[in-house]
Amino acid sequence: MRKAINHLPISNSSNKDEKPEPIPCNICGEDRPQLFIDIPLIGERWVSAACQCHVEEQEQWKQDQQQLEKNRKIKKILRLSSSMEELQSYTWDNIKVRPGMESAYKEVKEAVANFKERGKIGVLLFGQSGNGKSHLTAAGANDLLKQGYSVIFLTEKDLLSRFRETDHYDNEERFFEIMNACLEADLLVWDDLLSSQKLDKKEKDWIFQVINGRERANKPIWFTSNLTASEFKSSKYAKVLDDKERTWWRIIGNNNCVYNRASNYRQLLAISRIEGIPIEKLEDV
């Protein structure tokens, strides 16, 4: 404590009426504020406080250091993402909102605009394959990346294969590195939920750990799934994730679920090329 006190610009005056000469700030040149306070082990003294510009400079330095650390974590986390170069090419600028996509597009835009306020509330986009679900979530994720958030984009099969690899080689350190990244990232995009119809006990446990861990941390997951409307309503695959359906109902409870009614763009593109008909005309049919 004495060492810290010795570095304070403390006046020898113990008289409140004997205010010492002010000390100029070495940054802005203005006089530093003077306070008459009771100092432990010394008593009442006049002290020159830090100038506001110095406080702001220190606060800015602290924020800069925090951002540098966050950027380091983001780069480390990003290495876990599936096909990152391809995903980064998906933006709002090159997405076409096709018939049936309107609600899904609006929901992801809303999730980006109110990301902090939504907390753990994520998105579950479901509908047939190839109708733009992954493009929507990737565009939203890239928007958040530009804002400085950390994001992981993983297909379900890729996520499980990474965990499985650590289990195969008994690499506990690598397992926790992947798990912690999934839990710490500001956003986890889980592409192709329920693409794995046969899960063993360990895989079900890994999935539950990620989903439950992010719920407890108040962090969202954005899911895409090829479930049909009838499959979703009947919760047909709820027991695939675990026998007691705990995982499924956590997913449903923590996400705004939107049915993407758009048709399979890849299929339409193939028909368009074969028949020489513009896609727009095929979608009008």
PDB file of C-alpha atoms in Angstrom:
ATOM      1  CA  MET A   1       0.000   0.000   0.000  1.00  0.00           C
ATOM      2  CA  ARG A   2       2.847   2.386   0.890  1.00  0.00           C
ATOM      3  CA  LYS A   3       4.362   1.786  -2.560  1.00  0.00           C
ATOM      4  CA  ALA A   4       1.099   2.752  -4.232  1.00  0.00           C
ATOM      5  CA  ILE A   5       0.701   5.818  -2.013  1.00  0.00           C
ATOM      6  CA  ASN A   6       4.237   6.990  -2.809  1.00  0.00           C
ATOM      7  CA  HIS A   7       3.261   7.260  -6.508  1.00  0.00           C
ATOM      8  CA  LEU A   8       0.291   9.547  -5.795  1.00  0.00           C
ATOM      9  CA  PRO A   9       0.741  13.313  -6.293  1.00  0.00           C
ATOM     10  CA  ILE A  10      -0.083  14.043  -2.644  1.00  0.00           C
ATOM     11  CA  SER A  11       0.404  17.488  -1.108  1.00  0.00           C
ATOM     12  CA  ASN A  12       2.081  17.877   2.285  1.00  0.00           C
ATOM     13  CA  SER A  13      -0.740  20.191   3.296  1.00  0.00           C
ATOM     14  CA  SER A  14      -3.255  18.731   5.758  1.00  0.00           C
ATOM     15  CA  ASN A  15      -5.208  21.974   5.886  1.00  0.00           C
ATOM     16  CA  LYS A  16      -8.318  22.042   3.715  1.00  0.00           C
ATOM     17  CA  ASP A  17      -7.963  25.819   3.350  1.00  0.00           C
ATOM     18  CA  GLU A  18      -4.387  25.573   2.026  1.00  0.00           C
ATOM     19  CA  LYS A  19      -4.991  24.345  -1.500  1.00  0.00           C
ATOM     20  CA  PRO A  20      -1.677  23.709  -3.320  1.00  0.00           C
ATOM     21  CA  GLU A  21      -0.720  24.893  -6.776  1.00  0.00           C
ATOM     22  CA  PRO A  22      -2.416  22.785  -9.478  1.00  0.00           C
ATOM     23  CA  ILE A  23      -0.476  20.260 -11.540  1.00  0.00           C
ATOM     24  CA  PRO A  24      -0.969  20.474 -15.315  1.00  0.00           C
ATOM     25  CA  CYS A  25      -1.996  17.359 -17.228  1.00  0.00           C
ATOM     26  CA  ASN A  26       0.869  16.041 -19.359  1.00  0.00           C
ATOM     27  CA  ILE A  27      -1.617  15.185 -22.135  1.00  0.00           C
ATOM     28  CA  CYS A  28      -3.920  18.181 -22.566  1.00  0.00           C
ATOM     29  CA  GLY A  29      -2.071  20.770 -20.448  1.00  0.00           C
ATOM     30  CA  GLU A  30      -5.134  21.665 -18.389  1.00  0.00           C
ATOM     31  CA  ASP A  31      -4.949  21.725 -14.581  1.00  0.00           C
ATOM     32  CA  ARG A  32      -5.694  18.360 -12.991  1.00  0.00           C
ATOM     33  CA  PRO A  33      -8.644  18.249 -10.529  1.00  0.00           C
ATOM     34  CA  GLN A  34      -7.660  18.569  -6.859  1.00  0.00           C
ATOM     35  CA  LEU A  35      -9.390  16.623  -4.104  1.00  0.00           C
ATOM     36  CA  PHE A  36      -9.111  16.843  -0.314  1.00  0.00           C
ATOM     37  CA  ILE A  37      -9.445  13.248   0.888  1.00  0.00           C
ATOM     38  CA  ASP A  38      -8.598  10.977   3.831  1.00  0.00           C
ATOM     39  CA  ILE A  39      -5.712   8.699   2.783  1.00  0.00           C
ATOM     40  CA  PRO A  40      -5.019   5.478   4.731  1.00  0.00           C
ATOM     41  CA  LEU A  41      -1.844   5.636   6.881  1.00  0.00           C
ATOM     42  CA  ILE A  42      -1.389   9.342   6.055  1.00  0.00           C
ATOM     43  CA  GLY A  43      -4.544  11.260   6.937  1.00  0.00           C
ATOM     44  CA  GLU A  44      -6.335  14.087   5.149  1.00  0.00           C
ATOM     45  CA  ARG A  45      -4.387  15.548   2.251  1.00  0.00           C
ATOM     46  CA  TRP A  46      -4.811  17.380  -1.048  1.00  0.00           C
ATOM     47  CA  VAL A  47      -4.399  15.027  -4.015  1.00  0.00           C
ATOM     48  CA  SER A  48      -4.188  15.812  -7.724  1.00  0.00           C
ATOM     49  CA  ALA A  49      -6.595  13.447  -9.451  1.00  0.00           C
ATOM     50  CA  ALA A  50      -6.237  12.162 -12.994  1.00  0.00           C
ATOM     51  CA  CYS A  51      -7.419  14.484 -15.714  1.00  0.00           C
ATOM     52  CA  GLN A  52     -10.539  13.352 -17.591  1.00  0.00           C
ATOM     53  CA  CYS A  53      -8.571  13.070 -20.825  1.00  0.00           C
ATOM     54  CA  HIS A  54      -6.137  10.674 -19.104  1.00  0.00           C
ATOM     55  CA  VAL A  55      -9.066   8.589 -17.811  1.00  0.00           C
ATOM     56  CA  GLU A  56     -10.504   8.446 -21.332  1.00  0.00           C
ATOM     57  CA  GLU A  57      -7.101   7.504 -22.774  1.00  0.00           C
ATOM     58  CA  GLN A  58      -6.743   4.651 -20.272  1.00  0.00           C
ATOM     59  CA  GLU A  59     -10.277   3.463 -20.974  1.00  0.00           C
ATOM     60  CA  GLN A  60      -9.609   3.525 -24.729  1.00  0.00           C
ATOM     61  CA  TRP A  61      -6.405   1.539 -24.235  1.00  0.00           C
ATOM     62  CA  LYS A  62      -8.330  -1.018 -22.173  1.00  0.00           C
ATOM     63  CA  GLN A  63     -11.019  -1.301 -24.867  1.00  0.00           C
ATOM     64  CA  ASP A  64      -8.358  -1.683 -27.565  1.00  0.00           C
ATOM     65  CA  GLN A  65      -6.693  -4.506 -25.636  1.00  0.00           C
ATOM     66  CA  GLN A  66     -10.036  -6.239 -25.122  1.00  0.00           C
ATOM     67  CA  GLN A  67     -10.793  -5.967 -28.842  1.00  0.00           C
ATOM     68  CA  LEU A  68      -7.372  -7.373 -29.769  1.00  0.00           C
ATOM     69  CA  GLU A  69      -7.977 -10.330 -27.465  1.00  0.00           C
ATOM     70  CA  LYS A  70     -11.434 -10.834 -28.924  1.00  0.00           C
ATOM     71  CA  ASN A  71     -10.032 -10.694 -32.465  1.00  0.00           C
ATOM     72  CA  ARG A  72      -7.464 -13.336 -31.516  1.00  0.00           C
ATOM     73  CA  LYS A  73     -10.225 -15.594 -30.184  1.00  0.00           C
ATOM     74  CA  ILE A  74     -12.353 -14.966 -33.274  1.00  0.00           C
ATOM     75  CA  LYS A  75      -9.512 -16.035 -35.590  1.00  0.00           C
ATOM     76  CA  LYS A  76      -8.925 -19.151 -33.499  1.00  0.00           C
ATOM     77  CA  ILE A  77     -12.627 -20.023 -33.414  1.00  0.00           C
ATOM     78  CA  LEU A  78     -13.074 -19.380 -37.137  1.00  0.00           C
ATOM     79  CA  ARG A  79     -10.611 -22.158 -37.933  1.00  0.00           C
ATOM     80  CA  LEU A  80     -13.234 -24.643 -36.734  1.00  0.00           C
ATOM     81  CA  SER A  81     -15.812 -23.517 -39.298  1.00  0.00           C
ATOM     82  CA  SER A  82     -16.751 -25.715 -42.249  1.00  0.00           C
ATOM     83  CA  SER A  83     -15.699 -24.452 -45.716  1.00  0.00           C
ATOM     84  CA  MET A  84     -15.159 -20.902 -44.410  1.00  0.00           C
ATOM     85  CA  GLU A  85     -14.021 -19.433 -47.740  1.00  0.00           C
ATOM     86  CA  GLU A  86     -17.186 -20.614 -49.490  1.00  0.00           C
ATOM     87  CA  LEU A  87     -19.416 -19.459 -46.647  1.00  0.00           C
ATOM     88  CA  GLN A  88     -17.884 -15.983 -46.609  1.00  0.00           C
ATOM     89  CA  SER A  89     -19.028 -15.527 -50.200  1.00  0.00           C
ATOM     90  CA  TYR A  90     -22.669 -15.712 -49.046  1.00  0.00           C
ATOM     91  CA  THR A  91     -23.832 -12.151 -48.367  1.00  0.00           C
ATOM     92  CA  TRP A  92     -27.010 -10.073 -48.356  1.00  0.00           C
ATOM     93  CA  ASP A  93     -25.849  -8.531 -51.633  1.00  0.00           C
ATOM     94  CA  ASN A  94     -25.879 -11.781 -53.599  1.00  0.00           C
ATOM     95  CA  ILE A  95     -28.933 -13.442 -52.089  1.00  0.00           C
ATOM     96  CA  LYS A  96     -32.175 -13.487 -54.030  1.00  0.00           C
ATOM     97  CA  VAL A  97     -35.307 -13.573 -51.904  1.00  0.00           C
ATOM     98  CA  ARG A  98     -37.353 -16.095 -53.836  1.00  0.00           C
ATOM     99  CA  PRO A  99     -41.055 -16.851 -53.360  1.00  0.00           C
ATOM    100  CA  GLY A 100     -41.548 -18.594 -50.025  1.00  0.00           C
ATOM    101  CA  MET A 101     -38.324 -17.247 -48.471  1.00  0.00           C
ATOM    102  CA  GLU A 102     -39.774 -13.964 -47.237  1.00  0.00           C
ATOM    103  CA  SER A 103     -40.431 -15.025 -43.628  1.00  0.00           C
ATOM    104  CA  ALA A 104     -37.064 -16.770 -43.261  1.00  0.00           C
ATOM    105  CA  TYR A 105     -35.256 -13.730 -44.701  1.00  0.00           C
ATOM    106  CA  LYS A 106     -37.086 -11.384 -42.325  1.00  0.00           C
ATOM    107  CA  GLU A 107     -36.313 -13.578 -39.311  1.00  0.00           C
ATOM    108  CA  VAL A 108     -32.554 -13.761 -39.953  1.00  0.00           C
ATOM    109  CA  LYS A 109     -32.412 -10.004 -40.615  1.00  0.00           C
ATOM    110  CA  GLU A 110     -34.202  -9.473 -37.296  1.00  0.00           C
ATOM    111  CA  ALA A 111     -31.797 -11.844 -35.530  1.00  0.00           C
ATOM    112  CA  VAL A 112     -28.843  -9.788 -36.794  1.00  0.00           C
ATOM    113  CA  ALA A 113     -30.365  -6.380 -36.025  1.00  0.00           C
ATOM    114  CA  ASN A 114     -31.251  -7.353 -32.431  1.00  0.00           C
ATOM    115  CA  PHE A 115     -28.472  -9.845 -31.766  1.00  0.00           C
ATOM    116  CA  LYS A 116     -27.556  -8.626 -28.256  1.00  0.00           C
ATOM    117  CA  GLU A 117     -31.130  -8.097 -27.114  1.00  0.00           C
ATOM    118  CA  ARG A 118     -32.267 -11.589 -28.183  1.00  0.00           C
ATOM    119  CA  GLY A 119     -29.767 -13.377 -25.942  1.00  0.00           C
ATOM    120  CA  LYS A 120     -30.175 -17.144 -26.356  1.00  0.00           C
ATOM    121  CA  ILE A 121     -33.083 -16.848 -28.802  1.00  0.00           C
ATOM    122  CA  GLY A 122     -31.823 -18.221 -32.079  1.00  0.00           C
ATOM    123  CA  VAL A 123     -33.324 -19.331 -35.380  1.00  0.00           C
ATOM    124  CA  LEU A 124     -34.443 -22.663 -36.799  1.00  0.00           C
ATOM    125  CA  LEU A 125     -35.058 -22.547 -40.550  1.00  0.00           C
ATOM    126  CA  PHE A 126     -36.562 -25.732 -41.949  1.00  0.00           C
ATOM    127  CA  GLY A 127     -37.772 -26.779 -45.379  1.00  0.00           C
ATOM    128  CA  GLN A 128     -36.666 -28.777 -48.377  1.00  0.00           C
ATOM    129  CA  SER A 129     -33.043 -29.015 -49.459  1.00  0.00           C
ATOM    130  CA  GLY A 130     -31.563 -26.345 -51.688  1.00  0.00           C
ATOM    131  CA  ASN A 131     -34.030 -23.561 -50.936  1.00  0.00           C
ATOM    132  CA  GLY A 132     -31.597 -21.008 -49.489  1.00  0.00           C
ATOM    133  CA  LYS A 133     -31.547 -21.770 -45.755  1.00  0.00           C
ATOM    134  CA  SER A 134     -27.750 -22.035 -45.550  1.00  0.00           C
ATOM    135  CA  HIS A 135     -27.285 -18.902 -47.669  1.00  0.00           C
ATOM    136  CA  LEU A 136     -29.544 -16.943 -45.308  1.00  0.00           C
ATOM    137  CA  THR A 137     -27.770 -18.037 -42.122  1.00  0.00           C
ATOM    138  CA  ALA A 138     -24.330 -17.565 -43.699  1.00  0.00           C
ATOM    139  CA  ALA A 139     -25.222 -14.041 -44.869  1.00  0.00           C
ATOM    140  CA  GLY A 140     -26.412 -13.155 -41.367  1.00  0.00           C
ATOM    141  CA  ALA A 141     -23.319 -14.726 -39.794  1.00  0.00           C
ATOM    142  CA  ASN A 142     -21.007 -12.789 -42.111  1.00  0.00           C
ATOM    143  CA  ASP A 143     -22.841  -9.595 -41.181  1.00  0.00           C
ATOM    144  CA  LEU A 144     -22.143 -10.311 -37.490  1.00  0.00           C
ATOM    145  CA  LEU A 145     -18.502 -11.161 -38.221  1.00  0.00           C
ATOM    146  CA  LYS A 146     -18.056  -7.704 -39.738  1.00  0.00           C
ATOM    147  CA  GLN A 147     -19.474  -6.234 -36.533  1.00  0.00           C
ATOM    148  CA  GLY A 148     -16.769  -7.990 -34.492  1.00  0.00           C
ATOM    149  CA  TYR A 149     -18.719 -10.975 -33.191  1.00  0.00           C
ATOM    150  CA  SER A 150     -17.177 -14.444 -33.085  1.00  0.00           C
ATOM    151  CA  VAL A 151     -19.016 -17.025 -35.200  1.00  0.00           C
ATOM    152  CA  ILE A 152     -18.646 -20.736 -35.921  1.00  0.00           C
ATOM    153  CA  PHE A 153     -20.449 -22.221 -38.920  1.00  0.00           C
ATOM    154  CA  LEU A 154     -20.540 -26.027 -38.828  1.00  0.00           C
ATOM    155  CA  THR A 155     -22.513 -28.712 -40.577  1.00  0.00           C
ATOM    156  CA  GLU A 156     -23.822 -31.326 -38.163  1.00  0.00           C
ATOM    157  CA  LYS A 157     -21.757 -34.067 -39.795  1.00  0.00           C
ATOM    158  CA  ASP A 158     -18.598 -31.949 -39.573  1.00  0.00           C
ATOM    159  CA  LEU A 159     -19.221 -31.122 -35.900  1.00  0.00           C
ATOM    160  CA  LEU A 160     -19.703 -34.786 -35.003  1.00  0.00           C
ATOM    161  CA  SER A 161     -16.713 -35.917 -37.058  1.00  0.00           C
ATOM    162  CA  ARG A 162     -14.472 -33.468 -35.183  1.00  0.00           C
ATOM    163  CA  PHE A 163     -15.664 -34.762 -31.821  1.00  0.00           C
ATOM    164  CA  ARG A 164     -15.385 -38.343 -33.053  1.00  0.00           C
ATOM    165  CA  GLU A 165     -11.791 -37.781 -34.145  1.00  0.00           C
ATOM    166  CA  THR A 166     -10.771 -36.574 -30.678  1.00  0.00           C
ATOM    167  CA  ASP A 167     -12.519 -39.590 -29.151  1.00  0.00           C
ATOM    168  CA  HIS A 168     -10.795 -41.971 -31.553  1.00  0.00           C
ATOM    169  CA  TYR A 169      -7.346 -40.649 -30.636  1.00  0.00           C
ATOM    170  CA  ASP A 170      -8.273 -40.177 -26.964  1.00  0.00           C
ATOM    171  CA  ASN A 171      -7.317 -36.496 -27.284  1.00  0.00           C
ATOM    172  CA  GLU A 172      -9.134 -34.924 -24.344  1.00  0.00           C
ATOM    173  CA  GLU A 173      -7.382 -31.567 -24.732  1.00  0.00           C
ATOM    174  CA  ARG A 174      -8.527 -31.220 -28.349  1.00  0.00           C
ATOM    175  CA  PHE A 175     -12.051 -32.294 -27.389  1.00  0.00           C
ATOM    176  CA  PHE A 176     -12.350 -29.508 -24.813  1.00  0.00           C
ATOM    177  CA  GLU A 177     -10.835 -27.012 -27.255  1.00  0.00           C
ATOM    178  CA  ILE A 178     -13.620 -27.769 -29.762  1.00  0.00           C
ATOM    179  CA  MET A 179     -16.344 -27.915 -27.106  1.00  0.00           C
ATOM    180  CA  ASN A 180     -15.248 -24.648 -25.474  1.00  0.00           C
ATOM    181  CA  ALA A 181     -15.113 -22.910 -28.850  1.00  0.00           C
ATOM    182  CA  CYS A 182     -18.685 -24.062 -29.573  1.00  0.00           C
ATOM    183  CA  LEU A 183     -19.800 -22.720 -26.200  1.00  0.00           C
ATOM    184  CA  GLU A 184     -17.809 -19.466 -26.224  1.00  0.00           C
ATOM    185  CA  ALA A 185     -18.499 -18.214 -29.752  1.00  0.00           C
ATOM    186  CA  ASP A 186     -21.028 -15.386 -29.856  1.00  0.00           C
ATOM    187  CA  LEU A 187     -22.953 -17.338 -32.488  1.00  0.00           C
ATOM    188  CA  LEU A 188     -22.977 -20.992 -33.521  1.00  0.00           C
ATOM    189  CA  VAL A 189     -24.552 -21.728 -36.910  1.00  0.00           C
ATOM    190  CA  TRP A 190     -25.586 -25.403 -36.966  1.00  0.00           C
ATOM    191  CA  ASP A 191     -26.200 -26.360 -40.564  1.00  0.00           C
ATOM    192  CA  ASP A 192     -28.221 -29.438 -41.551  1.00  0.00           C
ATOM    193  CA  LEU A 193     -29.673 -30.395 -38.162  1.00  0.00           C
ATOM    194  CA  LEU A 194     -30.833 -34.031 -38.021  1.00  0.00           C
ATOM    195  CA  SER A 195     -28.880 -34.978 -41.125  1.00  0.00           C
ATOM    196  CA  SER A 196     -27.510 -37.797 -38.966  1.00  0.00           C
ATOM    197  CA  GLN A 197     -30.471 -40.123 -38.403  1.00  0.00           C
ATOM    198  CA  LYS A 198     -28.523 -42.752 -36.462  1.00  0.00           C
ATOM    199  CA  LEU A 199     -26.635 -41.327 -33.513  1.00  0.00           C
ATOM    200  CA  ASP A 200     -24.757 -43.356 -30.942  1.00  0.00           C
ATOM    201  CA  LYS A 201     -24.824 -42.544 -27.232  1.00  0.00           C
ATOM    202  CA  LYS A 202     -21.665 -40.419 -27.310  1.00  0.00           C
ATOM    203  CA  GLU A 203     -22.860 -38.369 -30.279  1.00  0.00           C
ATOM    204  CA  LYS A 204     -26.193 -37.686 -28.574  1.00  0.00           C
ATOM    205  CA  ASP A 205     -24.309 -36.596 -25.468  1.00  0.00           C
ATOM    206  CA  TRP A 206     -22.024 -34.247 -27.446  1.00  0.00           C
ATOM    207  CA  ILE A 207     -25.010 -32.634 -29.132  1.00  0.00           C
ATOM    208  CA  PHE A 208     -26.769 -32.167 -25.792  1.00  0.00           C
ATOM    209  CA  GLN A 209     -23.653 -30.651 -24.205  1.00  0.00           C
ATOM    210  CA  VAL A 210     -23.391 -28.016 -26.923  1.00  0.00           C
ATOM    211  CA  ILE A 211     -27.085 -27.118 -26.971  1.00  0.00           C
ATOM    212  CA  ASN A 212     -27.507 -27.141 -23.194  1.00  0.00           C
ATOM    213  CA  GLY A 213     -24.217 -25.287 -22.652  1.00  0.00           C
ATOM    214  CA  ARG A 214     -25.181 -22.454 -24.978  1.00  0.00           C
ATOM    215  CA  GLU A 215     -28.615 -22.218 -23.380  1.00  0.00           C
ATOM    216  CA  ARG A 216     -26.982 -21.770 -19.958  1.00  0.00           C
ATOM    217  CA  ALA A 217     -24.559 -19.199 -21.371  1.00  0.00           C
ATOM    218  CA  ASN A 218     -27.493 -17.267 -22.900  1.00  0.00           C
ATOM    219  CA  LYS A 219     -25.980 -17.607 -26.381  1.00  0.00           C
ATOM    220  CA  PRO A 220     -27.912 -18.437 -29.569  1.00  0.00           C
ATOM    221  CA  ILE A 221     -27.663 -21.165 -32.172  1.00  0.00           C
ATOM    222  CA  TRP A 222     -28.963 -20.736 -35.707  1.00  0.00           C
ATOM    223  CA  PHE A 223     -30.122 -24.065 -37.111  1.00  0.00           C
ATOM    224  CA  THR A 224     -31.031 -25.135 -40.617  1.00  0.00           C
ATOM    225  CA  SER A 225     -32.822 -28.407 -41.284  1.00  0.00           C
ATOM    226  CA  ASN A 226     -34.380 -30.248 -44.211  1.00  0.00           C
ATOM    227  CA  LEU A 227     -37.376 -31.285 -42.121  1.00  0.00           C
ATOM    228  CA  THR A 228     -40.722 -30.974 -43.883  1.00  0.00           C
ATOM    229  CA  ALA A 229     -43.601 -29.078 -42.299  1.00  0.00           C
ATOM    230  CA  SER A 230     -45.372 -32.308 -41.333  1.00  0.00           C
ATOM    231  CA  GLU A 231     -42.182 -33.807 -39.845  1.00  0.00           C
ATOM    232  CA  PHE A 232     -41.612 -30.664 -37.804  1.00  0.00           C
ATOM    233  CA  LYS A 233     -45.184 -30.495 -36.489  1.00  0.00           C
ATOM    234  CA  SER A 234     -45.222 -34.151 -35.509  1.00  0.00           C
ATOM    235  CA  SER A 235     -41.778 -33.908 -33.855  1.00  0.00           C
ATOM    236  CA  LYS A 236     -41.071 -37.088 -35.808  1.00  0.00           C
ATOM    237  CA  TYR A 237     -37.339 -37.038 -35.164  1.00  0.00           C
ATOM    238  CA  ALA A 238     -37.344 -35.740 -31.588  1.00  0.00           C
ATOM    239  CA  LYS A 239     -36.204 -39.080 -30.173  1.00  0.00           C
ATOM    240  CA  VAL A 240     -33.334 -39.282 -32.671  1.00  0.00           C
ATOM    241  CA  LEU A 241     -31.446 -36.727 -30.583  1.00  0.00           C
ATOM    242  CA  ASP A 242     -32.190 -38.448 -27.258  1.00  0.00           C
ATOM    243  CA  ASP A 243     -34.781 -40.887 -25.955  1.00  0.00           C
ATOM    244  CA  LYS A 244     -36.290 -38.380 -23.523  1.00  0.00           C
ATOM    245  CA  GLU A 245     -36.519 -35.617 -26.166  1.00  0.00           C
ATOM    246  CA  ARG A 246     -34.666 -33.156 -23.880  1.00  0.00           C
ATOM    247  CA  THR A 247     -32.468 -31.899 -26.719  1.00  0.00           C
ATOM    248  CA  TRP A 248     -35.305 -31.457 -29.193  1.00  0.00           C
ATOM    249  CA  TRP A 249     -37.450 -29.375 -26.853  1.00  0.00           C
ATOM    250  CA  ARG A 250     -34.490 -27.183 -25.899  1.00  0.00           C
ATOM    251  CA  ILE A 251     -34.022 -26.459 -29.587  1.00  0.00           C
ATOM    252  CA  ILE A 252     -37.697 -25.653 -30.077  1.00  0.00           C
ATOM    253  CA  GLY A 253     -37.903 -23.577 -26.886  1.00  0.00           C
ATOM    254  CA  ASN A 254     -34.845 -21.437 -27.624  1.00  0.00           C
ATOM    255  CA  ASN A 255     -35.446 -20.665 -31.291  1.00  0.00           C
ATOM    256  CA  ASN A 256     -37.882 -18.868 -33.534  1.00  0.00           C
ATOM    257  CA  CYS A 257     -38.843 -21.655 -35.929  1.00  0.00           C
ATOM    258  CA  VAL A 258     -39.598 -20.604 -39.508  1.00  0.00           C
ATOM    259  CA  TYR A 259     -40.731 -22.781 -42.393  1.00  0.00           C
ATOM    260  CA  ASN A 260     -38.896 -21.783 -45.575  1.00  0.00           C
ATOM    261  CA  ARG A 261     -41.474 -22.532 -48.266  1.00  0.00           C
ATOM    262  CA  ALA A 262     -39.178 -21.770 -51.203  1.00  0.00           C
ATOM    263  CA  SER A 263     -38.592 -24.534 -53.750  1.00  0.00           C
ATOM    264  CA  ASN A 264     -35.304 -26.337 -54.380  1.00  0.00           C
ATOM    265  CA  TYR A 265     -33.228 -23.816 -56.313  1.00  0.00           C
ATOM    266  CA  ARG A 266     -30.716 -26.414 -57.464  1.00  0.00           C
ATOM    267  CA  GLN A 267     -33.503 -28.522 -58.943  1.00  0.00           C
ATOM    268  CA  LEU A 268     -35.028 -25.509 -60.704  1.00  0.00           C
ATOM    269  CA  LEU A 269     -31.623 -24.520 -62.050  1.00  0.00           C
ATOM    270  CA  ALA A 270     -31.145 -27.982 -63.540  1.00  0.00           C
ATOM    271  CA  ILE A 271     -34.606 -27.918 -65.168  1.00  0.00           C
ATOM    272  CA  SER A 272     -33.967 -24.394 -66.439  1.00  0.00           C
ATOM    273  CA  ARG A 273     -30.777 -25.508 -68.173  1.00  0.00           C
ATOM    274  CA  ILE A 274     -32.382 -28.623 -69.650  1.00  0.00           C
ATOM    275  CA  GLU A 275     -35.515 -26.927 -70.947  1.00  0.00           C
ATOM    276  CA  GLY A 276     -34.078 -23.491 -71.628  1.00  0.00           C
ATOM    277  CA  ILE A 277     -36.687 -21.791 -69.454  1.00  0.00           C
ATOM    278  CA  PRO A 278     -35.792 -18.924 -67.065  1.00  0.00           C
ATOM    279  CA  ILE A 279     -35.987 -19.919 -63.410  1.00  0.00           C
ATOM    280  CA  GLU A 280     -38.379 -17.052 -62.742  1.00  0.00           C
ATOM    281  CA  LYS A 281     -40.921 -18.595 -65.091  1.00  0.00           C
ATOM    282  CA  LEU A 282     -40.532 -22.010 -63.471  1.00  0.00           C
ATOM    283  CA  GLU A 283     -41.207 -20.504 -60.037  1.00  0.00           C
ATOM    284  CA  ASP A 284     -44.366 -18.868 -61.351  1.00  0.00           C
ATOM    285  CA  VAL A 285     -45.733 -22.245 -62.386  1.00  0.00           C
TER     286      VAL A 285
END
